[in-house]
Short mmCIF file of C-alpha atoms in Angstrom, two decimals:
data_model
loop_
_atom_site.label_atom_id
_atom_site.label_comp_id
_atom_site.label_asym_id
_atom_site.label_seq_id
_atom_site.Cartn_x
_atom_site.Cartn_y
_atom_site.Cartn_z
CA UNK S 1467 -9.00 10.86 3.25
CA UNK S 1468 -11.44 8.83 1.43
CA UNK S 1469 -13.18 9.66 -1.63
CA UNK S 1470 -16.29 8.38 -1.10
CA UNK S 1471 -18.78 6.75 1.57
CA UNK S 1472 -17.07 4.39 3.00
CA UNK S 1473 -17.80 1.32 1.20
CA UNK S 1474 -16.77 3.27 -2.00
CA UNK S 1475 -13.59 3.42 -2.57
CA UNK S 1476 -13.28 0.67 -4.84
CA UNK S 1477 -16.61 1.34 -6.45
CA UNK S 1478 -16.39 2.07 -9.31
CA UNK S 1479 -18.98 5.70 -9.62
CA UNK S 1480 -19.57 4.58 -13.69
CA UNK S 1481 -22.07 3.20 -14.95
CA UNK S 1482 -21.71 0.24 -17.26
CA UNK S 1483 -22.53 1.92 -20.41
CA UNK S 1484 -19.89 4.91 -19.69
CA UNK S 1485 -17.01 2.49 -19.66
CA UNK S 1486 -17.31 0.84 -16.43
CA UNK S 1487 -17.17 -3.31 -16.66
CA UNK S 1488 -20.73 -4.51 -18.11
CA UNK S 1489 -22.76 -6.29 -15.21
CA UNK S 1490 -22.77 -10.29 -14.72
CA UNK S 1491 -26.20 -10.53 -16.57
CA UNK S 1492 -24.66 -8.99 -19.86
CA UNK S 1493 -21.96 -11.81 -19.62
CA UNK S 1494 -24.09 -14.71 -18.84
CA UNK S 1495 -26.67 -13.72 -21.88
CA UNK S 1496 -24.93 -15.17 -25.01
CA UNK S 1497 -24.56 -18.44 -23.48
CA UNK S 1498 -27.76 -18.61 -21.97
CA UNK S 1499 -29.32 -17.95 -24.82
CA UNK S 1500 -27.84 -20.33 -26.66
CA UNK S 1501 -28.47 -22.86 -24.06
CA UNK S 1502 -32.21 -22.12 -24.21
CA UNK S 1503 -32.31 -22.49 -27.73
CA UNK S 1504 -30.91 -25.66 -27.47
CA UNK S 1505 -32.72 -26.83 -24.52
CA UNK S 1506 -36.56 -25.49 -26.06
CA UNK S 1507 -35.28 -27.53 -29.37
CA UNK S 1508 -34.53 -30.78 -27.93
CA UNK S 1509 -37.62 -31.05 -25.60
CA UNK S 1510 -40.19 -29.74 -28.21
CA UNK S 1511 -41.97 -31.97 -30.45
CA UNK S 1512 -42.73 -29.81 -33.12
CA UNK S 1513 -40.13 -27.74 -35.21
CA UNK S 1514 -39.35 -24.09 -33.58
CA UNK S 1515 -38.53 -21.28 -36.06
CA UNK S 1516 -36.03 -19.29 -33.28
CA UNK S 1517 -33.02 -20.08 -35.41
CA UNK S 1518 -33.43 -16.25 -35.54
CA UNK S 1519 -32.38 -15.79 -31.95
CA UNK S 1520 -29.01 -17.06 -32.42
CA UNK S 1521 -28.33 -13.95 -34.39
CA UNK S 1522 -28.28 -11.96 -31.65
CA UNK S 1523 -25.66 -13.58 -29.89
CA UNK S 1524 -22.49 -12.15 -31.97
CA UNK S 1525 -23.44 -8.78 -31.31
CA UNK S 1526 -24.04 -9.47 -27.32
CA UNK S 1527 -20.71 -11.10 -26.87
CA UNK S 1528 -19.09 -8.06 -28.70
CA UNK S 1529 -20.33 -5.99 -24.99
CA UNK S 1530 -18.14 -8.16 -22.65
CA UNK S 1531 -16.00 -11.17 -24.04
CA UNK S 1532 -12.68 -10.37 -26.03
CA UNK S 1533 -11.83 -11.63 -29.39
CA UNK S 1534 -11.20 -15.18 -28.42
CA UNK S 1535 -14.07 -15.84 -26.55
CA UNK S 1536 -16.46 -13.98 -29.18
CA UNK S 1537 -14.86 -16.47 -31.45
CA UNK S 1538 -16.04 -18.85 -29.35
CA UNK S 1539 -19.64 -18.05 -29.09
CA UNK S 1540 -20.04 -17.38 -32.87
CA UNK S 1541 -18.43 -20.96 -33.93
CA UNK S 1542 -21.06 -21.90 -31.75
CA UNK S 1543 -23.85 -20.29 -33.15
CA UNK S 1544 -22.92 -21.18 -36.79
CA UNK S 1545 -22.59 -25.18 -35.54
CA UNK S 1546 -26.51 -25.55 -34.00
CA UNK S 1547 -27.36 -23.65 -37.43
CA UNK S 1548 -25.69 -26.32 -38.92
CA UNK S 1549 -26.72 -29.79 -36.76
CA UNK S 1550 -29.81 -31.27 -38.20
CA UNK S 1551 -30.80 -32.44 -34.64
CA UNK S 1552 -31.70 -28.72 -34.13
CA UNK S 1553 -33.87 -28.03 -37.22
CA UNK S 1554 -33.21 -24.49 -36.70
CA UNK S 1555 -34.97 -22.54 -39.58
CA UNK S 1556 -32.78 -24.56 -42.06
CA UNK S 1557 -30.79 -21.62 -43.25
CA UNK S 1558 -30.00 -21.57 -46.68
CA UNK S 1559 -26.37 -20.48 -47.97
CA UNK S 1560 -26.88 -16.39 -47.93
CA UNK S 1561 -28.37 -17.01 -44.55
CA UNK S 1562 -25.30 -18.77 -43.39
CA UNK S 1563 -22.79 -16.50 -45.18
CA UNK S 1564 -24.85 -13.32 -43.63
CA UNK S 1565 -24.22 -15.09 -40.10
CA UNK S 1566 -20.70 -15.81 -40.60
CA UNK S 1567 -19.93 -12.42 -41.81
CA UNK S 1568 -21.64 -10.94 -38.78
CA UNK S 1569 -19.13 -13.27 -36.50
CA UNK S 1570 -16.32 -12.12 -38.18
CA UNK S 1571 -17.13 -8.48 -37.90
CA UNK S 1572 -18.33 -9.01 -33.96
CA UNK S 1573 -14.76 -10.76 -33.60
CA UNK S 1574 -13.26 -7.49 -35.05
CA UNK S 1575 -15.16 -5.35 -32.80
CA UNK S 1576 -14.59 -6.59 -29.80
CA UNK S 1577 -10.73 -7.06 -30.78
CA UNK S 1578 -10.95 -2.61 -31.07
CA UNK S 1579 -13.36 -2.33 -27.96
CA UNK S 1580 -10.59 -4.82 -25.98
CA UNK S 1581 -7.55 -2.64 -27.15
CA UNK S 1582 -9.45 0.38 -26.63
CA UNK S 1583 -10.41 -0.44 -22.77
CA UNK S 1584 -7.31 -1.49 -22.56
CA UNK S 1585 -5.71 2.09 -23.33
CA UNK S 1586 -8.82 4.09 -21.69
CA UNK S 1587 -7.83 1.72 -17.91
CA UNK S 1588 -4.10 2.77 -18.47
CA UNK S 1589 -4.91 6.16 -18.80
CA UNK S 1590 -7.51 6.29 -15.69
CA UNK S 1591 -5.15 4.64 -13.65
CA UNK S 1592 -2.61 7.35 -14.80
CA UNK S 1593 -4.93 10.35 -14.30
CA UNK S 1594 -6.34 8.62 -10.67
CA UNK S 1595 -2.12 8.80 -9.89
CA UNK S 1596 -2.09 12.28 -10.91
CA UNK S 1597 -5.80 13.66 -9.30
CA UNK S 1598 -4.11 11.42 -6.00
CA UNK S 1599 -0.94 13.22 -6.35
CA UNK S 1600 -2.72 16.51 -5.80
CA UNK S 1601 -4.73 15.48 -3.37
CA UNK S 1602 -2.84 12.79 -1.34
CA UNK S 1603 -4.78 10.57 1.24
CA UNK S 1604 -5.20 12.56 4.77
CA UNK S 1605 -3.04 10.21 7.68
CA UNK S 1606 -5.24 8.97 10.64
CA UNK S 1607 -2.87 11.55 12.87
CA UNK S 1608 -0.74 14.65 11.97
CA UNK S 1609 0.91 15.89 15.10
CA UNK S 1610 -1.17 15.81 17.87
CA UNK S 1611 -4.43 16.23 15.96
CA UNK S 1612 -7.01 12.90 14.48
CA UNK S 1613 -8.02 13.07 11.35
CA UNK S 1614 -10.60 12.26 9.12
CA UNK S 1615 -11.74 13.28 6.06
CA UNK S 1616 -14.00 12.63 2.79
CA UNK S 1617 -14.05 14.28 -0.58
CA UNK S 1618 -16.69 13.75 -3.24
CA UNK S 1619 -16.09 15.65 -6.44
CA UNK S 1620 -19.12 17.03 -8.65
CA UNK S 1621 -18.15 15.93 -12.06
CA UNK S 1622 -18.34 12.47 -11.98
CA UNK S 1623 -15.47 10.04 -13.10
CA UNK S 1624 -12.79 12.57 -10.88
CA UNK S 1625 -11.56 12.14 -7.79
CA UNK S 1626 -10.50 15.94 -7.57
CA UNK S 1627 -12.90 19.03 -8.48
CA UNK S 1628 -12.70 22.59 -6.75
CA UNK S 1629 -12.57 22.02 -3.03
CA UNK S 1630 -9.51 21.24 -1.23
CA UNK S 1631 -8.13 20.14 2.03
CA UNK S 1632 -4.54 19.36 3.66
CA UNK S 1633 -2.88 19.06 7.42
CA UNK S 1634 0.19 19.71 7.51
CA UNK S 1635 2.60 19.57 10.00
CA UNK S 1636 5.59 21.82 10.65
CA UNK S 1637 8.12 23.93 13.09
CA UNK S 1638 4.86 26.58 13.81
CA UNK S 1639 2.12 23.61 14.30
CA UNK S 1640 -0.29 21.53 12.68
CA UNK S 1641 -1.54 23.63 9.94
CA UNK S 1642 -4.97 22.84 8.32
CA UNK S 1643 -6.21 24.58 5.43
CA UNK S 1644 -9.87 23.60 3.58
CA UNK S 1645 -11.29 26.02 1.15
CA UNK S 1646 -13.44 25.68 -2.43
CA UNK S 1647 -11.93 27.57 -5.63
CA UNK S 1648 -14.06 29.25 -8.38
CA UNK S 1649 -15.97 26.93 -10.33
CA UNK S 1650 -15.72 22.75 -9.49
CA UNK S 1651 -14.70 19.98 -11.48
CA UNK S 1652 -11.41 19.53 -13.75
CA UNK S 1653 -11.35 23.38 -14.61
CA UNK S 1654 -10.75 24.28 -10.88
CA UNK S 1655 -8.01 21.06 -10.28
CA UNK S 1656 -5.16 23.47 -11.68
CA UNK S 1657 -5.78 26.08 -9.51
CA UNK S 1658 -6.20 23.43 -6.24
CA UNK S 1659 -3.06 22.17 -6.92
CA UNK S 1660 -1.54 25.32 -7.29
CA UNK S 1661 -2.80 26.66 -3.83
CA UNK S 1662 -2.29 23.37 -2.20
CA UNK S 1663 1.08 23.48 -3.50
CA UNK S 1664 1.38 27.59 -1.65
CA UNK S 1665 0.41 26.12 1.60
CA UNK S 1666 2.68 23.39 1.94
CA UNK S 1667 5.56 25.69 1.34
CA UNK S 1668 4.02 28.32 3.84
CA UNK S 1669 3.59 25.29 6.22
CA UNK S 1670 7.43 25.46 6.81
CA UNK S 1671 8.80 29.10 6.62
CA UNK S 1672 5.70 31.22 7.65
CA UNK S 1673 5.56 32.12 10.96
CA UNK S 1674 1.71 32.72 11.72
CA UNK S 1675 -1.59 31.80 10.36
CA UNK S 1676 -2.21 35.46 8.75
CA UNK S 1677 0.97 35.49 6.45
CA UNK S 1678 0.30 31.45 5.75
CA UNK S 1679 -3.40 33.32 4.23
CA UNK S 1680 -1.19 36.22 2.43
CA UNK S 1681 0.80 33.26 1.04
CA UNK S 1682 -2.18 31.72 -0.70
CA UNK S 1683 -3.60 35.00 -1.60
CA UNK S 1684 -0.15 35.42 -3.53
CA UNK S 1685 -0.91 32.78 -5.64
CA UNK S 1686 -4.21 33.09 -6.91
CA UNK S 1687 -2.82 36.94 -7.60
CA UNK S 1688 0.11 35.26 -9.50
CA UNK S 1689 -1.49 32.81 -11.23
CA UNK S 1690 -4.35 35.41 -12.83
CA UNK S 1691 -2.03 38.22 -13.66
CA UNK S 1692 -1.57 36.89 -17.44
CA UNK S 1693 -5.35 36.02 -17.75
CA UNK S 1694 -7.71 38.98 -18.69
CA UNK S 1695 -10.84 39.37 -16.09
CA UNK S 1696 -9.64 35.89 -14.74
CA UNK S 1697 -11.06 36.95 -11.37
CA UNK S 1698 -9.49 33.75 -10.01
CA UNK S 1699 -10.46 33.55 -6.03
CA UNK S 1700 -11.34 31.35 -3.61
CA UNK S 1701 -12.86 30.57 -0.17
CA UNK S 1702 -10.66 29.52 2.63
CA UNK S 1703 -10.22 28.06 6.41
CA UNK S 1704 -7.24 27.71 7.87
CA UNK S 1705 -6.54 26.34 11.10
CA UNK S 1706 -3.04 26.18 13.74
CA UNK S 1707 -3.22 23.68 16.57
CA UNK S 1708 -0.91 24.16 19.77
CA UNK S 1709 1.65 21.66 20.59
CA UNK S 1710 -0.40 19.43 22.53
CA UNK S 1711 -3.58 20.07 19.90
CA UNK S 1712 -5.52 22.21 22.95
CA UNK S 1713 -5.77 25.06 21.51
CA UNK S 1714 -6.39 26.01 17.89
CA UNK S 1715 -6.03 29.76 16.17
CA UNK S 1716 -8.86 30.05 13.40
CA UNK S 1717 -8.80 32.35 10.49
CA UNK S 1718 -11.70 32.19 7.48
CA UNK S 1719 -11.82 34.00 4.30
CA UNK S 1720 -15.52 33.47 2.74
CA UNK S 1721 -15.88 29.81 3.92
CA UNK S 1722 -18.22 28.48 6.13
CA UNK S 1723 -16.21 28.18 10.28
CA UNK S 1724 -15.99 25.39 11.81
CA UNK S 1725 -18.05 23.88 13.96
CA UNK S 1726 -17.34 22.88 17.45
CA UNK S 1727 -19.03 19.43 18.44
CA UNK S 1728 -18.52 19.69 22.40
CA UNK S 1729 -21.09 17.85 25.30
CA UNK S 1730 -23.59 16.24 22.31
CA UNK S 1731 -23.90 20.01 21.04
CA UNK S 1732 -22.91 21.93 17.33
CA UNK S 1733 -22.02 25.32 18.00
CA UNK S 1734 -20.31 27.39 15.27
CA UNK S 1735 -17.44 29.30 16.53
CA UNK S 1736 -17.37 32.60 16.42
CA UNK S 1737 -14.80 33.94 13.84
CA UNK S 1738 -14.79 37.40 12.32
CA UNK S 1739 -15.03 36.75 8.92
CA UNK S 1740 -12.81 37.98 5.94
CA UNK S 1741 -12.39 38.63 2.14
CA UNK S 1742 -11.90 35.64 -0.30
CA UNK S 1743 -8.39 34.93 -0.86
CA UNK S 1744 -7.20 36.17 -4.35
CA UNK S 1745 -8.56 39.86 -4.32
CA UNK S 1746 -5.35 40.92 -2.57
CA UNK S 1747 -6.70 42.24 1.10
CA UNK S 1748 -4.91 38.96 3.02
CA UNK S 1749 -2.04 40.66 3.52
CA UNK S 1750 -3.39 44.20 4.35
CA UNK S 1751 -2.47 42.90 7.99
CA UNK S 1752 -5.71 43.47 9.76
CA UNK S 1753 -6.84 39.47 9.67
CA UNK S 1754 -8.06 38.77 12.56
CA UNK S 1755 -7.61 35.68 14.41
CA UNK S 1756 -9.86 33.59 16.44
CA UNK S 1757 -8.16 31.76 19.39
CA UNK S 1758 -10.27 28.70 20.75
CA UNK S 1759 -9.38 26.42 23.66
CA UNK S 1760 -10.17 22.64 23.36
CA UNK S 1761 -10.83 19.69 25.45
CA UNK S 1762 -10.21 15.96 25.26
CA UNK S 1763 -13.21 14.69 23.54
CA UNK S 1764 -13.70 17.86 21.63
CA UNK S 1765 -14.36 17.72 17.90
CA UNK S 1766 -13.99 20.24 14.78
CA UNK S 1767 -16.29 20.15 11.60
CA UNK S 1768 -15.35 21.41 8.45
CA UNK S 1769 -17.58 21.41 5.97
CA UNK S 1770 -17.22 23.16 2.23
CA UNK S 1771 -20.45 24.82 0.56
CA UNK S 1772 -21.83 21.59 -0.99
CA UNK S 1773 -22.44 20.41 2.57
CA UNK S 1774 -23.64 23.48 3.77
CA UNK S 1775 -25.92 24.53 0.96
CA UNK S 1776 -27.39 21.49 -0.01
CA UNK S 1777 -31.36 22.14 -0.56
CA UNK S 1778 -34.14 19.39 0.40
CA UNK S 1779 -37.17 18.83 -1.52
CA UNK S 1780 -38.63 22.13 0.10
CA UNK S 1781 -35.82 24.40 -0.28
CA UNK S 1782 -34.16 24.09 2.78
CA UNK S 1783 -30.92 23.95 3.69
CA UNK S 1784 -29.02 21.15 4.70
CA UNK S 1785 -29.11 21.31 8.76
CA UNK S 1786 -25.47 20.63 9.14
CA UNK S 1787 -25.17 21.67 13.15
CA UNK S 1788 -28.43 19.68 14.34
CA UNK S 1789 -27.42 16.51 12.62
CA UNK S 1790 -24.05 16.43 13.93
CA UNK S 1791 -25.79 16.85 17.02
CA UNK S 1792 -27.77 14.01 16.41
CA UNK S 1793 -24.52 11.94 15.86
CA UNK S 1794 -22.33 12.95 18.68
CA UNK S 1795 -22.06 9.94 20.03
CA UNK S 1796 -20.54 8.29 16.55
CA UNK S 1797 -16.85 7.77 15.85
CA UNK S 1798 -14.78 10.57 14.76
CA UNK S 1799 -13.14 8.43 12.06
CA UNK S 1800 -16.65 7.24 10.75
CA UNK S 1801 -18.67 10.69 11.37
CA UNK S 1802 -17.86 12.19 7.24
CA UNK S 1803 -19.16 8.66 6.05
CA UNK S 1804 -22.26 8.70 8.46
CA UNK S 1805 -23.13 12.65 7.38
CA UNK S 1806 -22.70 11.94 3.71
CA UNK S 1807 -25.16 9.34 4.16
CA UNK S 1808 -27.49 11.70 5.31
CA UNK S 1809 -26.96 14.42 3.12
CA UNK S 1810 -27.65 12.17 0.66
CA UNK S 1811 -30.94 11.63 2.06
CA UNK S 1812 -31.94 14.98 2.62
CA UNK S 1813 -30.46 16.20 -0.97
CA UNK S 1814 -30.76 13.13 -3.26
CA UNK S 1815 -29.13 15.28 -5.87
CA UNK S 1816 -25.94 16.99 -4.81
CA UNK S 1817 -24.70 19.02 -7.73
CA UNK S 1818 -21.61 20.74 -6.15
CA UNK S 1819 -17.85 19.65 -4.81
CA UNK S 1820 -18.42 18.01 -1.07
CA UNK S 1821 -15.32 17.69 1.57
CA UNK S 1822 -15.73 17.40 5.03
CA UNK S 1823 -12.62 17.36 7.70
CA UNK S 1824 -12.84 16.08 11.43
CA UNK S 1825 -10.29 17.39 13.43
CA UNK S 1826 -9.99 15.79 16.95
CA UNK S 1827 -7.31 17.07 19.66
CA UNK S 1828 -4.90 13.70 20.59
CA UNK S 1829 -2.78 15.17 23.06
CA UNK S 1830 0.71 13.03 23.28
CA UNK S 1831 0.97 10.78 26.55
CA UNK S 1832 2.89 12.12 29.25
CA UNK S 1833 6.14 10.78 30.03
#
C-alpha cells in the first residue's frame, strides 16, 4: 500500500510554515544578504546607508540554522558593523548594544525552535509507527491474488483517517475487506483499528464471508454500547477469492461494488446490496452473496466514497468506470497512482478519505 501518488511517499504533505523543513531559499538568505551588503559596499564609491539590512539577518537565521550556526551569522553581522572598510551607517553604542542583544535573543530562539523540532520529529515518527501499525503496508501478493493499493487520508499530516483496507490470507481464502467508518480523519482511526483488528481474527476461525460481516458488525455494536446515540457504523466490501484466485464471492454493506475491468471495459458487478455494518442486521442471515468467475488478465476496482463522489467544477461526479476504461491497458501495480492523478484533475480539491484496491487473480503455476 502506498500512501500517496507514487512519487510521494517520502514527501513530506507540510508545508514549510506548518513544521515541515524551511525551503533552500530561506537557508541561503542570511548569507546572501550579507554577501550583498558586502559586495554593494566594496564596489560603490559613495557611502551606502544599508547598515540597516544587516538587522534582519538574526531573525532570518532563527527560521533554519541552530544555535551554533545563528551564532555564526550574528558575530558576523556585528563584525562588518564594526570594520571601517564597510562604513556601514557608523552605529553608535545603543545601536550596537540593540544589535547584539537581538543576536543573543535569535541564538536563544533558535536553541527552543531546535529542541522543539527535535521533540515534534520524535513524536511524528512515533505516531507515523503507530497510524502504520494500524494500517500496515498491503504485500505485492497475498495468496493467489496481486495487489495494489493507495490510501490518502483527508486531514492532512495523517497517514490514517476513516477508510480502511486489508487482504488477508487464511484456511477459508484470501479475504479482502475495504470499507469507510463514520466521519474521517483521527476521530474515525480508533474505530478502523478496531474493525481492522475484527477482521483479522474472523480471517482465521470464520467459515464464510456472511459471518466474517456479522463479525465486524459485532464490533461496531460493542464498541457503541457505552456511548449514548453513538450511532457508530460503517460501510463495507468484503471479498473471498478461490484457491487458485478464479473465482471471488462478493458481499457489500453500503459501499460502492467493485468494479470488474475485463476486455478494455468497467462494468460494475452486480451485487445485491445490504445494510451498513453496525446497525445489527449482518447477522440476521439473509446476506446475500454474489459469486463471480474470473479470468487471467481480469482486474477488480475498489474504490471508497472519496473516489466515487468526487465533484468537478460542474457538479459532476467523478467518472470512475470510463476512466478506468480509458486506462486498461496500464499496469495493475501503477493503475491507483495513475487514477489519483486524474482525480486530482477532475476534483482539484478532494475533501474526503481516498483508498483504492486492485485486486488481480495470479493463479499458482502448475506443477
Amino acid at each position: 500500500m502506498v500512501s500517496g501518488p507514487p512519487l510521494r511517499p517520502g514527501e513530506d504533505r507540510r508545508s514549510w510554515l506548518s513544521g515541515a523543513p524551511p525551503p533552500r531559499w530561506v537557508r541561503l538568505l542570511p548569507p546572501a544578504l550579507i554577501l550583498l551588503i558586502c559586495l554593494a559596499t566594496l564596489l560603490s564609491d559613495d557611502r551606502l546607508d544599508i547598515g540597516f539590512l544587516l538587522g534582519a539577518i538574526p531573525p532570518l537565521a532563527v527560521l533554519s540554522y541552530g544555535p551554533l550556526a545563528t551564532a555564526v551569522l550574528c558575530g558576523a553581522v556585528i563584525t562588518l558593523l564594526t570594520v571601517p572598510v564597510f562604513q556601514l551607517d557608523r552605529p553608535g553604542d545603543a545601536d550596537l548594544l540593540t544589535v547584539v542583544f537581538v543576536g543573543v535573543l535569535s541564538v536563544f530562539v533558535s536553541f527552543v525552535r531546535s529542541r522543539r523540532d527535535a521533540q515534534l520529529g520524535l513524536e511524528r515518527a512515533v505516531a507515523e509507527a503507530a497510524q502504520r501499525a494500524v494500517v500496515p503496508p498491503l504485500p505485492e501478493r497475498v495468496g493467489a491474488v496481486r495487489c495494489a493499493g493507495l490510501y490518502r487520508a483527508a486531514q492532512r499530516g495523517t497517514l490514517v483517517g476513516g477508510d480502511f483496507f486489508d487482504v488477508r490470507d487464511g484456511p477459508f481464502g484470501v479475504r479482502v475487506v475495504t470499507g469507510d467508518v463514520q466521519g474521517h480523519g483521527l476521530s474515525a482511526v480508533s474505530t478502523v483499528a478496531s474493525l481492522l483488528g475484527a477482521f483479522r481474527e474472523a480471517v482465521l476461525d470464520r467459515p464464510d464471508l456472511a459471518s466474517v460481516a456479522g463479525r465486524l458488525d459485532r464490533r461496531l455494536l460493542v464498541d457503541s454500547a457505552d456511548t449514548r446515540h453513538a450511532e457508530l457504523f460503517a460501510t463495507a466490501a468484503l471479498l473471498e477469492f478461490s484457491a487458485d484466485g478464479l473465482e471471488v464471492r462478493v458481499v457489500v454493506c453500503g459501499n460502492p461494488p467493485p468494479l470488474l475491468l475485463r476486455d478494455g471495459r468497467a462494468t460494475e458487478l452486480e451485487v445485491a446490496p445490504w445494510t451498513p455494518l453496525g446497525l445489527g442486521l449482518a447477522d440476521a442471515g439473509a446476506m446475500e452473496v454474489c459469486t463471480v468467475r474470473l479470468r487471467p488478465g481480469d482486474l477488480l476496482f475498489l474504490a471508497s466514497d472519496g473516489v466515487v463522489e468526487a465533484r468537478g467544477d460542474g457538479g459532476a461526479f467523478y467518472p470512475l468506470a470510463e476512466r478506468l476504461a480509458a486506462l486498461a491497458g496500464a499496469d495493475p501495480s501503477a493503475l491507483p497512482g495513475l487514477v489519483w492523478a486524474d482525480l486530482l484533475r477532475f476534483s482539484p480539491d478532494v475533501q474526503d478519505d481516498v483508498t483504492m484496491l486492485v485486486l488481480t487473480p495470479a493463479p499458482p503455476a502448475r506443477g
